[in-house]
Amino acid sequence: MIFGSTGQLGSDLIKVFKNDFSVIGVKKSQINLLDYFKIERFVLKEKPRIIINAAAYTKVEQAEIQIEQAFKINALGAYYLAKAAEKCGAIFVHFSTDYVFSGKKKFYTEADQPEPLNIYGWSKFFGEILVRSACQKYYLIRTSALFGNKKSRQKINFVEKILSAAKTSRQIKVVANLITSPTYSLDLAAKVRELLIKKPPFGIYHITNSGYCSWYEFSKMIIELKHLAVKIRPVKNKNKTIKRPRSVILINKNLKKNHFSLLPSWQDALKRYLIIN
Ligand SMILES: NC(=O)c1ccc[n+]([C@@H]2O[C@H](COP(=O)([O-])OP(=O)(O)OC[C@H]3O[C@@H](n4cnc5c(N)ncnc54)[C@H](OP(=O)(O)O)[C@@H]3O)[C@@H](O)[C@H]2O)c1
């Protein structure tokens, strides 16, 4: 059972799981994450073996204003699903973010202590705490800078933002001092499927495409691969309305420890994304 089925990751999870799993996708219009009794009724009726939560409040800047909404969906909503999973004996898969870290030390393993800088990060960290307290059989997956199914969401992903800006501008300014590991949601979804088939020990898993770059380097690669005549100019992040971690690279230590292959490089993932989108 996949909640958030209309989202970027949710729709890719459905694509990947539907061949060999019997999948129930759940949209917000069917069940709101904030309606515990509806969740419980539905889950106890369908008795899924696995519940995946790909639903979230993902508007990072807006979260600084819609604080209550962000905490309700990312913390309370996650708790409700984890509680329902525990009640019906299902494995619970939940997604969190690199934004639970401050970026002070650049490389982070699953054992590092979160220290969020902004409301979105705090709301996701609270979600992690509540999920871990509500159920025993969980995979809590932290990922970063997702790009995927562009038709799935109202807001567009970073790759599409750059391609759209390239249609109207000859020069695009992109921040060069924020570092991340861009991650293709289709690759992430495939690794989640592998995790659920092989069932390593429950716990926290960092899953990102391999390597890292600044948003500036990421944009340059997008423009190069599309052979566009646009200049990308590096700038410093000067956004005063929201604090962002300067550099968070999630080390996929638990995947390695449990003998899983790591995801391909972000450059390889970007090439494949651009071919089919
Ligand atoms: N995007 C990134 O760069 C990124 C980076 C790191 C981690 N993550 C994490 O990865 C996960 C997936 O992210 P994404 O980019 O795929 O998100 P997304 O495209 O924004 O999709 C979010 C989904 O959640 C649904 N939703 C929102 N509020 C809901 C509610 N109250 N009840 C039920 N459903 C609700 C949305 O439905 P509607 O469209 O109908 O509102 C949508 O289907 C999230 O946990 C996110 O925090 C994302």
Short mmCIF file of C-alpha atoms and ligand atoms in Angstrom, two decimals:
data_model
loop_
_atom_site.label_atom_id
_atom_site.label_comp_id
_atom_site.label_asym_id
_atom_site.label_seq_id
_atom_site.Cartn_x
_atom_site.Cartn_y
_atom_site.Cartn_z
CA MET A 1 0.00 0.00 0.00
CA ILE A 2 1.61 3.26 -1.15
CA PHE A 3 0.51 6.62 0.29
CA GLY A 4 1.38 9.74 -1.70
CA SER A 5 0.80 7.88 -4.98
CA THR A 6 0.46 11.12 -6.98
CA GLY A 7 3.85 12.47 -5.88
CA GLN A 8 7.19 12.34 -7.63
CA LEU A 9 8.55 9.39 -5.65
CA GLY A 10 5.13 7.82 -5.01
CA SER A 11 4.38 7.52 -8.73
CA ASP A 12 7.81 5.99 -9.42
CA LEU A 13 7.31 3.51 -6.56
CA ILE A 14 4.04 2.42 -8.17
CA LYS A 15 5.78 2.02 -11.53
CA VAL A 16 8.50 -0.16 -9.99
CA PHE A 17 6.33 -2.27 -7.67
CA LYS A 18 3.33 -2.93 -9.90
CA ASN A 19 4.98 -5.73 -11.94
CA ASP A 20 5.46 -8.18 -9.11
CA PHE A 21 3.53 -6.79 -6.15
CA SER A 22 -0.18 -6.24 -5.80
CA VAL A 23 -0.17 -2.47 -5.27
CA ILE A 24 -2.79 -0.19 -3.74
CA GLY A 25 -1.92 3.45 -4.43
CA VAL A 26 -3.53 5.95 -2.05
CA LYS A 27 -4.09 9.61 -3.01
CA LYS A 28 -4.69 12.56 -0.69
CA SER A 29 -8.20 12.89 -2.13
CA GLN A 30 -8.96 9.33 -0.93
CA ILE A 31 -7.29 9.48 2.49
CA ASN A 32 -5.75 12.51 4.14
CA LEU A 33 -2.75 11.63 6.30
CA LEU A 34 -4.31 13.63 9.11
CA ASP A 35 -7.39 11.40 9.35
CA TYR A 36 -6.22 8.62 11.65
CA PHE A 37 -9.54 6.78 11.89
CA LYS A 38 -9.91 6.60 8.11
CA ILE A 39 -6.32 5.34 7.80
CA GLU A 40 -6.87 2.69 10.45
CA ARG A 41 -10.18 1.52 8.98
CA PHE A 42 -8.69 1.24 5.49
CA VAL A 43 -5.50 -0.49 6.60
CA LEU A 44 -7.29 -3.02 8.80
CA LYS A 45 -9.69 -3.79 5.93
CA GLU A 46 -6.99 -4.24 3.26
CA LYS A 47 -4.38 -5.86 5.56
CA PRO A 48 -1.31 -4.88 3.47
CA ARG A 49 2.02 -6.63 4.13
CA ILE A 50 3.87 -3.40 3.45
CA ILE A 51 2.86 0.25 3.90
CA ILE A 52 4.99 2.86 2.13
CA ASN A 53 4.66 6.52 3.01
CA ALA A 54 5.74 8.67 0.07
CA ALA A 55 3.35 11.46 1.13
CA ALA A 56 4.79 14.57 2.73
CA TYR A 57 4.68 18.33 2.97
CA THR A 58 7.62 19.14 0.67
CA LYS A 59 7.41 22.93 0.18
CA VAL A 60 10.66 23.72 1.98
CA GLU A 61 10.45 27.55 1.89
CA GLN A 62 6.70 27.72 2.52
CA ALA A 63 7.14 25.53 5.61
CA GLU A 64 8.71 28.53 7.37
CA ILE A 65 5.23 30.14 7.22
CA GLN A 66 2.94 27.09 7.22
CA ILE A 67 4.67 25.67 10.29
CA GLU A 68 1.64 23.88 11.72
CA GLN A 69 0.75 22.30 8.39
CA ALA A 70 4.33 21.06 7.84
CA PHE A 71 4.51 19.48 11.31
CA LYS A 72 1.04 17.97 11.02
CA ILE A 73 1.72 16.19 7.72
CA ASN A 74 5.42 15.32 8.19
CA ALA A 75 5.29 14.34 11.86
CA LEU A 76 1.74 13.52 12.92
CA GLY A 77 0.73 12.04 9.54
CA ALA A 78 3.83 9.83 9.52
CA TYR A 79 3.02 8.74 13.08
CA TYR A 80 -0.54 7.80 12.14
CA LEU A 81 0.63 5.60 9.26
CA ALA A 82 3.34 3.98 11.41
CA LYS A 83 0.78 3.28 14.13
CA ALA A 84 -1.64 1.71 11.64
CA ALA A 85 1.20 -0.39 10.18
CA GLU A 86 2.09 -1.65 13.63
CA LYS A 87 -1.54 -2.50 14.31
CA CYS A 88 -1.89 -4.66 11.19
CA GLY A 89 1.63 -6.14 11.39
CA ALA A 90 2.86 -4.50 8.16
CA ILE A 91 6.41 -3.40 7.39
CA PHE A 92 6.49 0.41 7.31
CA VAL A 93 8.66 2.33 4.83
CA HIS A 94 9.06 6.04 5.48
CA PHE A 95 11.13 8.72 3.71
CA SER A 96 13.12 11.47 5.32
CA THR A 97 15.65 13.98 4.13
CA ASP A 98 19.25 15.24 4.21
CA TYR A 99 17.72 18.43 5.67
CA VAL A 100 17.58 16.77 9.11
CA PHE A 101 21.33 17.59 9.22
CA SER A 102 23.01 20.98 9.62
CA GLY A 103 25.78 20.46 7.07
CA LYS A 104 28.47 21.46 9.57
CA LYS A 105 30.40 18.26 8.89
CA LYS A 106 29.60 17.55 5.21
CA PHE A 107 29.47 13.71 5.29
CA TYR A 108 26.72 12.00 7.33
CA THR A 109 26.08 8.34 8.08
CA GLU A 110 22.90 6.84 9.51
CA ALA A 111 24.48 6.99 12.99
CA ASP A 112 24.90 10.78 12.99
CA GLN A 113 22.66 12.92 15.16
CA PRO A 114 20.20 15.16 13.25
CA GLU A 115 20.39 18.89 13.87
CA PRO A 116 17.98 20.58 11.44
CA LEU A 117 18.32 24.25 10.45
CA ASN A 118 14.81 24.93 9.20
CA ILE A 119 11.14 24.07 9.83
CA TYR A 120 10.93 21.49 7.04
CA GLY A 121 13.99 19.73 8.49
CA TRP A 122 12.54 19.82 12.01
CA SER A 123 9.16 18.53 10.83
CA LYS A 124 10.84 15.59 9.07
CA PHE A 125 13.05 14.90 12.10
CA PHE A 126 9.98 14.82 14.35
CA GLY A 127 8.43 12.42 11.83
CA GLU A 128 11.48 10.14 12.19
CA ILE A 129 11.22 10.15 16.00
CA LEU A 130 7.50 9.38 15.93
CA VAL A 131 7.81 6.62 13.32
CA ARG A 132 10.54 4.93 15.37
CA SER A 133 8.39 5.15 18.49
CA ALA A 134 5.20 3.86 16.83
CA CYS A 135 6.39 0.73 15.04
CA GLN A 136 9.08 -1.90 15.18
CA LYS A 137 9.29 -3.07 11.58
CA TYR A 138 10.39 0.10 9.79
CA TYR A 139 12.76 1.15 7.04
CA LEU A 140 13.41 4.85 7.48
CA ILE A 141 15.04 6.06 4.29
CA ARG A 142 16.83 9.39 4.06
CA THR A 143 17.40 10.75 0.57
CA SER A 144 18.29 14.07 -1.09
CA ALA A 145 17.50 16.41 -4.01
CA LEU A 146 14.97 14.17 -5.77
CA PHE A 147 14.20 14.48 -9.46
CA GLY A 148 11.72 12.15 -11.14
CA ASN A 149 8.38 11.82 -12.85
CA LYS A 150 7.73 15.39 -13.99
CA LYS A 151 4.05 14.83 -14.66
CA SER A 152 3.39 13.74 -11.09
CA ARG A 153 3.44 16.96 -9.13
CA GLN A 154 2.12 20.50 -9.13
CA LYS A 155 5.58 21.92 -8.39
CA ILE A 156 8.31 21.08 -10.91
CA ASN A 157 11.61 19.43 -10.04
CA PHE A 158 15.00 21.18 -10.32
CA VAL A 159 15.92 19.65 -13.70
CA GLU A 160 12.67 20.88 -15.24
CA LYS A 161 13.13 24.31 -13.61
CA ILE A 162 16.52 24.70 -15.32
CA LEU A 163 15.17 23.47 -18.68
CA SER A 164 12.24 25.83 -18.42
CA ALA A 165 14.49 28.80 -17.51
CA ALA A 166 16.73 27.90 -20.46
CA LYS A 167 13.81 28.51 -22.84
CA THR A 168 13.58 32.19 -21.91
CA SER A 169 17.04 33.21 -20.61
CA ARG A 170 20.54 33.15 -22.11
CA GLN A 171 22.12 33.19 -18.67
CA ILE A 172 20.93 31.44 -15.50
CA LYS A 173 22.33 32.13 -12.03
CA VAL A 174 22.60 29.05 -9.81
CA VAL A 175 23.97 28.67 -6.27
CA ALA A 176 27.43 27.15 -6.15
CA ASN A 177 27.95 26.91 -2.39
CA LEU A 178 25.22 24.37 -1.56
CA ILE A 179 26.31 20.76 -2.10
CA THR A 180 24.06 17.71 -2.41
CA SER A 181 23.68 14.29 -4.05
CA PRO A 182 20.97 14.62 -6.73
CA THR A 183 18.86 11.46 -6.67
CA TYR A 184 16.63 9.99 -9.38
CA SER A 185 13.40 8.85 -7.73
CA LEU A 186 13.16 5.87 -10.14
CA ASP A 187 16.57 4.60 -8.92
CA LEU A 188 15.50 5.15 -5.32
CA ALA A 189 12.22 3.29 -5.90
CA ALA A 190 14.10 0.32 -7.42
CA LYS A 191 16.43 0.14 -4.41
CA VAL A 192 13.45 0.26 -2.03
CA ARG A 193 11.96 -2.71 -3.90
CA GLU A 194 15.25 -4.60 -3.52
CA LEU A 195 15.30 -3.74 0.19
CA LEU A 196 11.80 -5.13 0.64
CA ILE A 197 12.66 -8.33 -1.21
CA LYS A 198 15.95 -9.00 0.62
CA LYS A 199 14.76 -7.62 3.97
CA PRO A 200 17.96 -6.52 5.71
CA PRO A 201 17.66 -5.51 9.41
CA PHE A 202 15.07 -2.78 10.05
CA GLY A 203 16.34 0.73 10.76
CA ILE A 204 17.62 3.85 9.04
CA TYR A 205 19.05 3.67 5.50
CA HIS A 206 20.59 6.52 3.51
CA ILE A 207 19.83 6.04 -0.20
CA THR A 208 21.06 8.53 -2.80
CA ASN A 209 22.67 8.37 -6.22
CA SER A 210 26.46 8.18 -5.87
CA GLY A 211 28.67 11.27 -5.91
CA TYR A 212 27.81 14.87 -5.12
CA CYS A 213 27.89 18.33 -6.65
CA SER A 214 26.77 21.91 -6.19
CA TRP A 215 23.47 23.00 -7.70
CA TYR A 216 25.62 25.02 -10.14
CA GLU A 217 27.49 21.88 -11.30
CA PHE A 218 24.20 19.99 -11.53
CA SER A 219 22.71 22.74 -13.74
CA LYS A 220 25.80 22.84 -15.97
CA MET A 221 25.47 19.09 -16.58
CA ILE A 222 21.76 19.46 -17.46
CA ILE A 223 22.52 22.19 -20.01
CA GLU A 224 25.48 20.26 -21.49
CA LEU A 225 23.52 17.05 -21.88
CA LYS A 226 20.72 18.91 -23.64
CA HIS A 227 23.23 20.83 -25.83
CA LEU A 228 21.62 24.15 -24.95
CA ALA A 229 23.29 27.49 -25.67
CA VAL A 230 22.77 28.89 -22.19
CA LYS A 231 25.40 30.16 -19.77
CA ILE A 232 25.17 29.01 -16.16
CA ARG A 233 26.64 31.54 -13.74
CA PRO A 234 27.71 30.47 -10.22
CA VAL A 235 26.37 32.62 -7.37
CA LYS A 236 26.36 32.41 -3.57
CA ASN A 237 23.19 31.45 -1.73
CA LYS A 238 21.95 34.73 -0.27
CA ASN A 239 18.45 33.63 0.71
CA LYS A 240 17.82 35.24 4.10
CA THR A 241 14.31 33.85 4.56
CA ILE A 242 15.42 30.25 5.14
CA LYS A 243 18.56 28.57 6.48
CA ARG A 244 19.77 25.63 4.40
CA PRO A 245 22.60 23.22 5.18
CA ARG A 246 25.60 24.20 3.02
CA SER A 247 26.70 20.71 2.34
CA VAL A 248 25.13 17.40 3.28
CA ILE A 249 26.34 14.20 1.66
CA LEU A 250 24.53 11.13 2.90
CA ILE A 251 26.93 8.20 3.17
CA ASN A 252 24.94 5.06 2.21
CA LYS A 253 26.72 3.09 4.93
CA ASN A 254 23.94 0.68 5.89
CA LEU A 255 23.34 -0.35 2.27
CA LYS A 256 27.04 -1.23 1.98
CA LYS A 257 27.12 -2.98 5.36
CA ASN A 258 24.23 -5.21 4.26
CA HIS A 259 25.88 -6.05 0.91
CA PHE A 260 23.64 -3.97 -1.34
CA SER A 261 25.10 -2.31 -4.42
CA LEU A 262 25.05 1.48 -4.28
CA LEU A 263 23.00 3.54 -6.73
CA PRO A 264 24.72 4.67 -9.96
CA SER A 265 26.29 8.14 -10.12
CA TRP A 266 24.02 11.19 -10.27
CA GLN A 267 25.45 11.95 -13.75
CA ASP A 268 24.40 8.52 -15.03
CA ALA A 269 20.96 8.95 -13.43
CA LEU A 270 20.53 12.40 -14.99
CA LYS A 271 21.38 11.05 -18.47
CA ARG A 272 18.74 8.32 -18.12
CA TYR A 273 16.16 10.79 -16.78
CA LEU A 274 16.72 13.16 -19.72
CA ILE A 275 16.34 10.34 -22.26
CA ILE A 276 12.84 9.40 -21.10
CA ASN A 277 11.56 12.85 -20.10
N1 LIG B 1 11.78 16.32 -3.31
C1 LIG B 1 12.99 16.25 -2.77
O1 LIG B 1 13.95 16.88 -3.24
C2 LIG B 1 13.22 15.40 -1.53
C3 LIG B 1 14.50 15.37 -0.95
C4 LIG B 1 14.71 14.58 0.18
C5 LIG B 1 13.68 13.85 0.73
N2 LIG B 1 12.43 13.91 0.16
C6 LIG B 1 11.35 13.15 0.77
O2 LIG B 1 10.93 12.16 -0.16
C7 LIG B 1 9.52 11.92 -0.03
C8 LIG B 1 8.83 12.08 -1.38
O3 LIG B 1 9.03 13.40 -1.87
P1 LIG B 1 8.45 13.88 -3.29
O4 LIG B 1 9.40 14.86 -3.86
O5 LIG B 1 8.03 12.69 -4.07
O6 LIG B 1 7.15 14.67 -2.81
P2 LIG B 1 5.97 15.31 -3.72
O7 LIG B 1 6.23 15.09 -5.15
O8 LIG B 1 5.79 16.71 -3.22
O9 LIG B 1 4.70 14.43 -3.32
C9 LIG B 1 4.13 14.50 -2.06
C10 LIG B 1 2.88 13.66 -2.05
O10 LIG B 1 2.27 13.77 -0.75
C11 LIG B 1 0.88 13.98 -0.93
N3 LIG B 1 0.33 14.66 0.25
C12 LIG B 1 0.63 15.90 0.70
N4 LIG B 1 -0.10 16.19 1.80
C13 LIG B 1 -0.86 15.09 2.06
C14 LIG B 1 -1.82 14.77 3.05
N5 LIG B 1 -2.17 15.63 4.02
N6 LIG B 1 -2.43 13.55 3.00
C15 LIG B 1 -2.11 12.66 2.03
N7 LIG B 1 -1.20 12.91 1.06
C16 LIG B 1 -0.58 14.12 1.07
C17 LIG B 1 0.79 14.83 -2.18
O11 LIG B 1 -0.52 14.81 -2.71
P3 LIG B 1 -1.07 16.10 -3.52
O12 LIG B 1 -0.14 16.26 -4.69
O13 LIG B 1 -2.47 15.71 -3.87
O14 LIG B 1 -0.99 17.25 -2.56
C18 LIG B 1 1.81 14.09 -3.06
O15 LIG B 1 1.23 12.94 -3.63
C19 LIG B 1 9.04 12.89 1.06
O16 LIG B 1 9.03 12.24 2.30
C20 LIG B 1 10.11 13.97 1.08
O17 LIG B 1 10.19 14.62 2.32
C21 LIG B 1 12.18 14.66 -0.96
#
